[in-house]
CSV table of C-alpha atoms and ligand atoms in Angstrom, one decimal:
chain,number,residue,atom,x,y,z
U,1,UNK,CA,-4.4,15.0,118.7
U,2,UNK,CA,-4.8,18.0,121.2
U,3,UNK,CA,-4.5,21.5,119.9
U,4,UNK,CA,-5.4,23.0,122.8
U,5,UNK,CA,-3.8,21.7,125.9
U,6,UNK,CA,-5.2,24.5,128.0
U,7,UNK,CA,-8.8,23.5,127.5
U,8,UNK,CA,-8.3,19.8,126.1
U,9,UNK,CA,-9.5,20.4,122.7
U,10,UNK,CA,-8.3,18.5,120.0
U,11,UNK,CA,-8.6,18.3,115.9
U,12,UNK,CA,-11.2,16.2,116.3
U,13,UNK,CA,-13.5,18.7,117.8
U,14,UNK,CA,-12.2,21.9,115.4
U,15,UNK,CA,-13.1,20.0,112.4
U,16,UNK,CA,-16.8,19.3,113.7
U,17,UNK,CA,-16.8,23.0,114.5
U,18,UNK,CA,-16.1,23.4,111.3
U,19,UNK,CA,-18.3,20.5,109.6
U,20,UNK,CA,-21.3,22.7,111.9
U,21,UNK,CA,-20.6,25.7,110.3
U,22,UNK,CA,-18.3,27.2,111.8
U,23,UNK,CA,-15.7,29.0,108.9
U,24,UNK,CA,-13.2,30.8,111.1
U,25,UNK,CA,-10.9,30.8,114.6
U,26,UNK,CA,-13.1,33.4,115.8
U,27,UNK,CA,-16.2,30.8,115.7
U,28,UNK,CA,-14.4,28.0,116.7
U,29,UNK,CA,-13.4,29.8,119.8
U,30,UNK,CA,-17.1,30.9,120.5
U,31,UNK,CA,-18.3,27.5,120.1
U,32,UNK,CA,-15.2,25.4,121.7
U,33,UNK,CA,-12.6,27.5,123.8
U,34,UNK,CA,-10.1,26.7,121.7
U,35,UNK,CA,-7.5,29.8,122.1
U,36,UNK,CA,-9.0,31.6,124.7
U,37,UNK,CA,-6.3,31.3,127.5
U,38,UNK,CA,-2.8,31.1,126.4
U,39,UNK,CA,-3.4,31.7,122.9
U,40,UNK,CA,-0.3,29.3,121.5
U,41,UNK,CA,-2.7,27.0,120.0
U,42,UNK,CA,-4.2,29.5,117.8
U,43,UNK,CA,-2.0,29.6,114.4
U,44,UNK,CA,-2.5,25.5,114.7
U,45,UNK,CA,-6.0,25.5,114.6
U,46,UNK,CA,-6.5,28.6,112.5
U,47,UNK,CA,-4.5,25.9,109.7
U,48,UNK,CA,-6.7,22.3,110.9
U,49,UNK,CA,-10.1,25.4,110.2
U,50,UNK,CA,-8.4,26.2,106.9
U,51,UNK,CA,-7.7,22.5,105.9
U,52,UNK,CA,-11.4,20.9,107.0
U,53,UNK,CA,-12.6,24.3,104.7
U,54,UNK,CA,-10.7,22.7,101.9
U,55,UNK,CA,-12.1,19.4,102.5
U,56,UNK,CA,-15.9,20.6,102.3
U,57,UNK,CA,-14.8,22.5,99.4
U,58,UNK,CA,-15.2,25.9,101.3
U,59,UNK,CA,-11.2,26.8,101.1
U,60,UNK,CA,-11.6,30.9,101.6
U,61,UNK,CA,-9.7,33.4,99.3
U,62,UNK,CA,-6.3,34.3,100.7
U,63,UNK,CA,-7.8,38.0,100.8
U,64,UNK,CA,-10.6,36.0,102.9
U,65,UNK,CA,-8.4,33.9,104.7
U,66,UNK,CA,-6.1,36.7,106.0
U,67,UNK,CA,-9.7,38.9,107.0
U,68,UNK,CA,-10.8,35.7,109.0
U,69,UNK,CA,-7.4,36.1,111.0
U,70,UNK,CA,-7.3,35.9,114.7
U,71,UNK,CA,-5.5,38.4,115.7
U,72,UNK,CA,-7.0,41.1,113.5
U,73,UNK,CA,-10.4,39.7,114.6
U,74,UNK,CA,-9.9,39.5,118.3
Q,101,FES,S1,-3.1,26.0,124.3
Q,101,FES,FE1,-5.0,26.8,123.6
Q,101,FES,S2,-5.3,28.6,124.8
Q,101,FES,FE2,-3.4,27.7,125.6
């Protein structure tokens, strides 16, 4: 499903972000694009980042979680 409709990038694409290292919105947006325009497709990534986290088994503390914020990061 798109995320992103600004720059076409769906959940797909975050989670292989993710799967490549990638551990927060900050990254993903370095490496895909993904909330760098409009920025409404920001708190639905951050959560797809958080959930592929949990999948490898690399869920962050919520003191973590809340540091790897976007909008405290950007
Ligand atoms: S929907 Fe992602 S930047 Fe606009």
């Amino acid at each position: 499903m798109f995320v992103c409709l600004c720059n076409g990038i769906t959940d797909t694409q975050i989670k292989h972000a993710v799967a490549s290292g990638d551990t927060n919105l900050l990254a993903v947006r370095q490496r895909l694009g993904v909330a760098d325009q409009c920025g409404k497709c920001a708190s639905m990534a951050h959560m797809i980042i958080q959930q592929q986290l949990a999948v490898q088994g690399l869920d962050l503390s919520p003191e973590q979680a809340l540091t790897d914020n976007f909008y405290e990061v950007a």
